[in-house]
Amino acid sequence: MVPALAVAGALRAEGAEVAFIGANRAEAELVPREGYELHAISVEGLSRTNPLRALRALARSAVAVPRARRLLRALAPDAVMGGGGYVAAPVVIAARTLGIPAVLTEADSRIGLTNRVLAPLARRVCLSFGPAPASSDGRYRVTGRPIFPFAGDRAAARARLGIGPDESLVLVFGGSLGARSINRAAVEAFAPAPFRVLHVCGRRDHAELAERALRATYELRDQLEPAEFSQALAAADLAVARAGGSVFELAAHGVPAILVPYPHATGDHQRANAAWMAQAGAALVIDDRELGPERLAEEVQALLSDRPRLAEMARAAESLARPDAAAEVAAELLAAAGG
């Protein structure tokens, strides 16, 4: 939802009205909180391992098309953006039947199944990672992944979080649900550490981890609001994280990282995302199977003790940033809508 909400913010800044069509997942909480209307359709993800669940998902998607058509007729949008997930399929198909132009966004390094299917129906497909497919007839454009803008600077963010000028802050996170392997390794690895830790563990593991006796400088949170997360990134000296779309947030804030790709990600795209940062010199990569408290503590301590290397990694991360991605995708939507 972060890229979609970031683009919505850029559109709203240009005077456009924005509404969302989604399912009863993260968007049910995030979209109204940001001040947008949310209209629900009933869909589910396509299982790649269970044929019966896959058939059920296809059936729900087909049934959702008429519902999406009714919503689009009522909303009368000038353009539709598909965010790459399975919710986008019935909405973009419905838009095509009504003659409404569509723009797609792809957050990962490998184009997902939904966007591969929908691409022929779209005016433009905005990619987070390059290069664009060679035989794409100009339909694909590399914009980077839209993220929320950061308002402020490192000193202000550290002051807000109570981080002293001589303290180091390690930010640990693993997506909306968290990452169990990172969560368990981090609480063991950093229990005796002298540096500050802000650990965003996700709701799933929060109750279990909160029972541990953590030192006062180890802050455990189940989640952060988007603005809080941006502040945490701005304040951090180093991040320990999965390698989903958040790699663009790490790059935008110039945060060196130790990345642990989720091994079961679709198309193994997190490994590709991590390699993108590692090849630029912005991150170290640890395989999920090799992650443990001792290894994590050793790698983090080595980086925090080598400030010149950490500074080089930060500069490398900044070189990968695409801070105007949300504005560029918004411009594509406005152009598709005829200005």
Short mmCIF file of C-alpha atoms in Angstrom, two decimals:
data_model
loop_
_atom_site.label_atom_id
_atom_site.label_comp_id
_atom_site.label_asym_id
_atom_site.label_seq_id
_atom_site.Cartn_x
_atom_site.Cartn_y
_atom_site.Cartn_z
CA MET A 1 0.00 0.00 0.00
CA VAL A 2 2.92 2.41 0.49
CA PRO A 3 3.49 3.06 -3.24
CA ALA A 4 -0.24 3.53 -3.89
CA LEU A 5 -0.64 5.94 -0.99
CA ALA A 6 2.49 7.84 -2.02
CA VAL A 7 1.13 8.30 -5.54
CA ALA A 8 -2.25 9.30 -4.11
CA GLY A 9 -0.52 12.01 -2.09
CA ALA A 10 1.28 13.30 -5.19
CA LEU A 11 -2.01 13.35 -7.11
CA ARG A 12 -3.80 15.16 -4.31
CA ALA A 13 -1.01 17.76 -4.29
CA GLU A 14 -1.82 18.39 -7.96
CA GLY A 15 -5.50 18.95 -7.15
CA ALA A 16 -6.78 15.55 -8.23
CA GLU A 17 -9.46 13.62 -6.36
CA VAL A 18 -8.46 10.09 -5.39
CA ALA A 19 -10.49 7.06 -4.34
CA PHE A 20 -9.38 3.50 -3.67
CA ILE A 21 -10.85 0.12 -4.56
CA GLY A 22 -9.42 -2.64 -2.40
CA ALA A 23 -10.00 -5.71 -0.28
CA ASN A 24 -10.38 -6.19 3.45
CA ARG A 25 -6.65 -6.27 4.20
CA ALA A 26 -4.11 -3.60 5.12
CA GLU A 27 -5.89 -1.04 2.96
CA ALA A 28 -9.01 -1.27 5.15
CA GLU A 29 -7.04 0.45 7.91
CA LEU A 30 -4.45 2.51 6.03
CA VAL A 31 -6.57 4.12 3.31
CA PRO A 32 -9.25 5.76 5.54
CA ARG A 33 -6.50 6.86 7.95
CA GLU A 34 -4.90 8.83 5.12
CA GLY A 35 -8.23 10.48 4.30
CA TYR A 36 -9.30 8.58 1.16
CA GLU A 37 -12.52 6.74 0.32
CA LEU A 38 -12.19 2.96 0.14
CA HIS A 39 -14.61 0.81 -1.84
CA ALA A 40 -14.37 -2.93 -1.23
CA ILE A 41 -14.41 -5.88 -3.58
CA SER A 42 -14.06 -9.55 -2.58
CA VAL A 43 -10.89 -11.12 -4.01
CA GLU A 44 -8.02 -13.29 -2.81
CA GLY A 45 -4.48 -14.14 -3.87
CA LEU A 46 -3.78 -16.85 -6.43
CA SER A 47 -2.30 -19.91 -4.72
CA ARG A 48 0.64 -21.45 -6.58
CA THR A 49 0.56 -24.67 -4.56
CA ASN A 50 -3.14 -25.50 -4.06
CA PRO A 51 -5.13 -25.96 -7.31
CA LEU A 52 -8.50 -25.73 -5.55
CA ARG A 53 -7.60 -22.45 -3.88
CA ALA A 54 -6.26 -21.16 -7.18
CA LEU A 55 -9.55 -21.95 -8.91
CA ARG A 56 -11.47 -20.26 -6.09
CA ALA A 57 -9.32 -17.15 -6.43
CA LEU A 58 -9.91 -17.01 -10.20
CA ALA A 59 -13.65 -17.42 -9.66
CA ARG A 60 -13.72 -14.59 -7.11
CA SER A 61 -11.75 -12.36 -9.43
CA ALA A 62 -14.19 -13.02 -12.26
CA VAL A 63 -17.17 -12.29 -10.01
CA ALA A 64 -15.47 -9.08 -8.84
CA VAL A 65 -15.33 -7.62 -12.37
CA PRO A 66 -19.05 -6.65 -12.50
CA ARG A 67 -18.76 -5.16 -8.99
CA ALA A 68 -15.71 -3.16 -10.14
CA ARG A 69 -17.62 -1.96 -13.22
CA ARG A 70 -20.46 -0.67 -11.05
CA LEU A 71 -18.01 1.12 -8.78
CA LEU A 72 -16.18 2.70 -11.70
CA ARG A 73 -19.43 3.86 -13.27
CA ALA A 74 -20.39 5.51 -9.97
CA LEU A 75 -16.97 7.06 -9.35
CA ALA A 76 -16.44 8.06 -13.01
CA PRO A 77 -12.62 8.27 -12.78
CA ASP A 78 -10.53 9.79 -15.57
CA ALA A 79 -7.82 7.15 -15.02
CA VAL A 80 -7.16 4.03 -12.95
CA MET A 81 -3.92 2.90 -11.34
CA GLY A 82 -3.27 -0.79 -10.74
CA GLY A 83 -0.90 -1.36 -7.83
CA GLY A 84 0.35 -4.76 -8.93
CA GLY A 85 -1.56 -6.95 -6.48
CA TYR A 86 -4.41 -9.33 -7.19
CA VAL A 87 -6.99 -6.62 -6.34
CA ALA A 88 -5.88 -4.74 -9.45
CA ALA A 89 -6.92 -7.42 -11.95
CA PRO A 90 -10.74 -7.09 -11.87
CA VAL A 91 -10.53 -3.29 -11.56
CA VAL A 92 -8.20 -2.79 -14.52
CA ILE A 93 -10.20 -5.27 -16.61
CA ALA A 94 -13.40 -3.40 -15.71
CA ALA A 95 -11.72 -0.10 -16.59
CA ARG A 96 -10.76 -1.44 -20.01
CA THR A 97 -14.36 -2.47 -20.74
CA LEU A 98 -15.47 1.08 -19.86
CA GLY A 99 -12.77 2.81 -21.89
CA ILE A 100 -10.98 4.22 -18.83
CA PRO A 101 -7.17 4.41 -19.28
CA ALA A 102 -5.02 2.48 -16.82
CA VAL A 103 -1.47 2.86 -15.52
CA LEU A 104 0.23 0.00 -13.67
CA THR A 105 2.97 0.11 -11.05
CA GLU A 106 5.38 -2.72 -10.24
CA ALA A 107 7.12 -2.54 -6.86
CA ASP A 108 9.43 -5.53 -7.19
CA SER A 109 12.50 -6.31 -9.28
CA ARG A 110 10.60 -8.99 -11.21
CA ILE A 111 7.29 -8.19 -12.86
CA GLY A 112 4.53 -10.04 -11.05
CA LEU A 113 1.92 -12.29 -12.62
CA THR A 114 -0.90 -9.75 -12.30
CA ASN A 115 1.06 -7.04 -14.10
CA ARG A 116 2.24 -9.44 -16.81
CA VAL A 117 -1.40 -10.30 -17.52
CA LEU A 118 -2.64 -6.70 -17.34
CA ALA A 119 0.21 -4.98 -19.20
CA PRO A 120 -1.45 -5.20 -22.66
CA LEU A 121 -4.46 -3.33 -21.21
CA ALA A 122 -2.42 -0.45 -19.78
CA ARG A 123 -1.21 2.84 -21.21
CA ARG A 124 1.95 2.65 -19.13
CA VAL A 125 3.67 0.22 -16.75
CA CYS A 126 5.87 2.04 -14.22
CA LEU A 127 8.74 -0.12 -12.96
CA SER A 128 10.66 0.24 -9.72
CA PHE A 129 13.74 -1.45 -11.14
CA GLY A 130 15.34 -1.26 -14.56
CA PRO A 131 15.92 -2.04 -17.24
CA ALA A 132 12.58 -2.00 -19.03
CA PRO A 133 11.83 -5.06 -21.20
CA ALA A 134 13.43 -4.64 -24.62
CA SER A 135 10.30 -5.56 -26.60
CA SER A 136 7.85 -3.42 -24.66
CA ASP A 137 6.83 -0.95 -27.45
CA GLY A 138 7.56 1.91 -25.08
CA ARG A 139 4.86 0.83 -22.66
CA TYR A 140 7.29 0.33 -19.78
CA ARG A 141 9.05 3.14 -17.93
CA VAL A 142 11.46 2.95 -15.00
CA THR A 143 10.31 5.46 -12.37
CA GLY A 144 11.54 3.83 -9.17
CA ARG A 145 9.25 2.78 -6.34
CA PRO A 146 6.98 5.53 -4.95
CA ILE A 147 7.59 6.23 -1.27
CA PHE A 148 6.33 8.74 1.27
CA PRO A 149 8.33 11.97 1.28
CA PHE A 150 10.49 12.65 4.30
CA ALA A 151 9.95 16.07 5.85
CA GLY A 152 12.88 16.97 8.08
CA ASP A 153 16.52 16.02 8.53
CA ARG A 154 18.65 13.50 10.39
CA ALA A 155 19.36 15.75 13.38
CA ALA A 156 15.67 16.54 13.85
CA ALA A 157 14.69 12.87 13.54
CA ARG A 158 17.28 11.77 16.10
CA ALA A 159 16.22 14.51 18.50
CA ARG A 160 12.60 13.45 18.16
CA LEU A 161 13.51 9.83 18.96
CA GLY A 162 15.79 10.83 21.82
CA ILE A 163 18.99 9.57 20.18
CA GLY A 164 22.09 11.29 21.53
CA PRO A 165 24.78 12.67 19.18
CA ASP A 166 27.27 9.97 20.22
CA GLU A 167 24.79 7.07 20.13
CA SER A 168 24.36 4.59 17.31
CA LEU A 169 20.86 3.49 16.29
CA VAL A 170 20.16 0.15 14.63
CA LEU A 171 16.69 -0.11 13.06
CA VAL A 172 15.26 -3.63 12.73
CA PHE A 173 12.14 -4.35 10.69
CA GLY A 174 10.64 -7.01 8.48
CA GLY A 175 7.46 -5.90 6.72
CA SER A 176 3.90 -5.44 7.97
CA LEU A 177 3.72 -8.86 9.65
CA GLY A 178 7.35 -8.84 10.70
CA ALA A 179 10.00 -11.46 9.98
CA ARG A 180 10.22 -14.24 12.55
CA SER A 181 13.80 -15.26 11.79
CA ILE A 182 15.01 -11.64 12.05
CA ASN A 183 12.90 -10.98 15.14
CA ARG A 184 14.30 -13.93 17.08
CA ALA A 185 17.89 -13.38 15.97
CA ALA A 186 17.79 -9.66 16.79
CA VAL A 187 16.51 -9.94 20.37
CA GLU A 188 19.26 -12.48 21.13
CA ALA A 189 22.01 -10.71 19.21
CA PHE A 190 21.41 -7.22 20.59
CA ALA A 191 20.41 -8.02 24.18
CA PRO A 192 23.84 -7.02 25.58
CA ALA A 193 24.72 -4.50 22.83
CA PRO A 194 25.86 -0.98 23.78
CA PHE A 195 24.00 0.75 20.94
CA ARG A 196 20.36 1.84 20.67
CA VAL A 197 17.88 -0.49 18.93
CA LEU A 198 14.47 0.34 17.46
CA HIS A 199 12.90 -3.01 16.58
CA VAL A 200 9.63 -2.94 14.59
CA CYS A 201 8.66 -6.58 14.93
CA GLY A 202 5.15 -6.70 13.45
CA ARG A 203 1.94 -7.64 15.20
CA ARG A 204 2.35 -11.40 14.85
CA ASP A 205 5.42 -11.75 17.09
CA HIS A 206 5.00 -8.70 19.34
CA ALA A 207 3.34 -10.46 22.28
CA GLU A 208 6.00 -13.18 22.37
CA LEU A 209 8.94 -10.76 22.12
CA ALA A 210 7.45 -8.29 24.61
CA GLU A 211 7.69 -10.95 27.33
CA ARG A 212 11.49 -10.85 27.15
CA ALA A 213 13.51 -8.73 29.53
CA LEU A 214 14.91 -6.10 27.17
CA ARG A 215 17.25 -3.33 28.23
CA ALA A 216 15.98 0.25 28.38
CA THR A 217 17.78 1.24 25.16
CA TYR A 218 16.07 -1.57 23.20
CA GLU A 219 12.71 -0.25 22.00
CA LEU A 220 10.28 -2.87 20.71
CA ARG A 221 7.29 -1.70 18.62
CA ASP A 222 4.68 -3.74 16.78
CA GLN A 223 4.45 -1.19 13.98
CA LEU A 224 5.10 2.42 13.06
CA GLU A 225 2.92 4.90 11.22
CA PRO A 226 4.40 5.92 7.82
CA ALA A 227 5.62 9.26 9.16
CA GLU A 228 7.19 7.57 12.19
CA PHE A 229 8.89 5.00 9.98
CA SER A 230 10.37 7.77 7.85
CA GLN A 231 11.70 9.44 10.98
CA ALA A 232 13.22 6.15 12.15
CA LEU A 233 14.98 5.68 8.80
CA ALA A 234 16.33 9.21 8.90
CA ALA A 235 17.72 8.66 12.40
CA ALA A 236 19.23 5.19 11.85
CA ASP A 237 22.91 4.43 11.40
CA LEU A 238 22.20 0.91 10.13
CA ALA A 239 19.15 -1.20 9.30
CA VAL A 240 18.53 -4.94 9.56
CA ALA A 241 15.62 -5.86 7.32
CA ARG A 242 13.98 -8.01 4.71
CA ALA A 243 14.52 -6.97 1.09
CA GLY A 244 11.04 -6.11 -0.13
CA GLY A 245 10.01 -2.77 -1.57
CA SER A 246 11.44 -1.07 1.52
CA VAL A 247 14.88 -1.17 -0.14
CA PHE A 248 13.81 2.05 -1.89
CA GLU A 249 13.04 3.66 1.46
CA LEU A 250 16.47 2.63 2.70
CA ALA A 251 18.01 4.15 -0.42
CA ALA A 252 16.03 7.39 -0.18
CA HIS A 253 17.20 7.92 3.40
CA GLY A 254 20.77 6.78 2.73
CA VAL A 255 20.66 3.96 5.29
CA PRO A 256 23.26 1.16 5.05
CA ALA A 257 21.64 -2.22 5.55
CA ILE A 258 22.06 -5.86 6.39
CA LEU A 259 19.40 -7.55 4.29
CA VAL A 260 17.92 -10.99 4.90
CA PRO A 261 15.76 -11.82 1.85
CA TYR A 262 12.54 -13.70 2.53
CA PRO A 263 13.25 -17.11 0.98
CA HIS A 264 9.66 -17.80 -0.11
CA ALA A 265 8.96 -14.51 -1.89
CA THR A 266 7.22 -14.85 -5.25
CA GLY A 267 9.79 -15.32 -7.99
CA ASP A 268 12.50 -14.98 -5.32
CA HIS A 269 12.30 -11.23 -5.96
CA GLN A 270 13.67 -10.30 -2.53
CA ARG A 271 16.97 -11.96 -3.36
CA ALA A 272 17.14 -9.86 -6.52
CA ASN A 273 16.25 -6.71 -4.57
CA ALA A 274 19.00 -7.43 -2.05
CA ALA A 275 21.52 -8.07 -4.83
CA TRP A 276 20.65 -4.68 -6.35
CA MET A 277 21.68 -2.95 -3.13
CA ALA A 278 24.66 -5.20 -2.44
CA GLN A 279 26.14 -4.73 -5.92
CA ALA A 280 26.04 -0.97 -5.40
CA GLY A 281 27.87 -1.36 -2.10
CA ALA A 282 24.88 -0.24 0.00
CA ALA A 283 24.13 -3.51 1.81
CA LEU A 284 25.40 -6.82 3.09
CA VAL A 285 23.24 -9.88 2.46
CA ILE A 286 22.73 -12.81 4.84
CA ASP A 287 20.79 -15.85 3.65
CA ASP A 288 17.82 -16.62 5.89
CA ARG A 289 19.19 -20.12 6.54
CA GLU A 290 22.48 -18.65 7.76
CA LEU A 291 20.97 -16.02 10.03
CA GLY A 292 21.60 -16.48 13.73
CA PRO A 293 22.25 -14.26 16.76
CA GLU A 294 26.03 -14.73 16.64
CA ARG A 295 26.34 -13.97 12.92
CA LEU A 296 24.03 -10.97 13.17
CA ALA A 297 25.82 -9.50 16.20
CA GLU A 298 29.20 -9.96 14.51
CA GLU A 299 28.18 -8.27 11.24
CA VAL A 300 26.45 -5.33 12.95
CA GLN A 301 29.32 -4.69 15.35
CA ALA A 302 31.85 -4.83 12.52
CA LEU A 303 29.96 -2.20 10.53
CA LEU A 304 29.31 0.13 13.47
CA SER A 305 33.01 -0.05 14.34
CA ASP A 306 34.03 0.96 10.81
CA ARG A 307 32.58 4.44 10.33
CA PRO A 308 34.34 5.13 6.98
CA ARG A 309 32.82 1.96 5.52
CA LEU A 310 29.41 2.81 6.92
CA ALA A 311 29.64 6.27 5.32
CA GLU A 312 30.55 4.70 1.96
CA MET A 313 27.54 2.40 2.19
CA ALA A 314 25.30 5.36 3.00
CA ARG A 315 26.54 7.23 -0.08
CA ALA A 316 25.98 4.12 -2.19
CA ALA A 317 22.42 3.82 -0.89
CA GLU A 318 21.69 7.46 -1.73
CA SER A 319 22.98 6.90 -5.28
CA LEU A 320 20.18 4.35 -5.82
CA ALA A 321 17.38 6.63 -4.62
CA ARG A 322 14.52 7.73 -6.88
CA PRO A 323 12.89 10.42 -4.70
CA ASP A 324 10.61 11.69 -7.49
CA ALA A 325 9.02 8.29 -8.23
CA ALA A 326 5.59 9.15 -6.78
CA ALA A 327 5.45 12.42 -8.73
CA GLU A 328 6.48 10.65 -11.94
CA VAL A 329 3.78 7.99 -11.61
CA ALA A 330 1.24 10.68 -10.76
CA ALA A 331 2.26 12.57 -13.92
CA GLU A 332 1.68 9.42 -15.97
CA LEU A 333 -1.81 9.09 -14.52
CA LEU A 334 -2.64 12.73 -15.19
CA ALA A 335 -1.36 12.38 -18.75
CA ALA A 336 -3.47 9.23 -19.25
CA ALA A 337 -6.48 11.16 -17.92
CA GLY A 338 -5.92 13.84 -20.52
CA GLY A 339 -4.42 16.42 -18.17
#
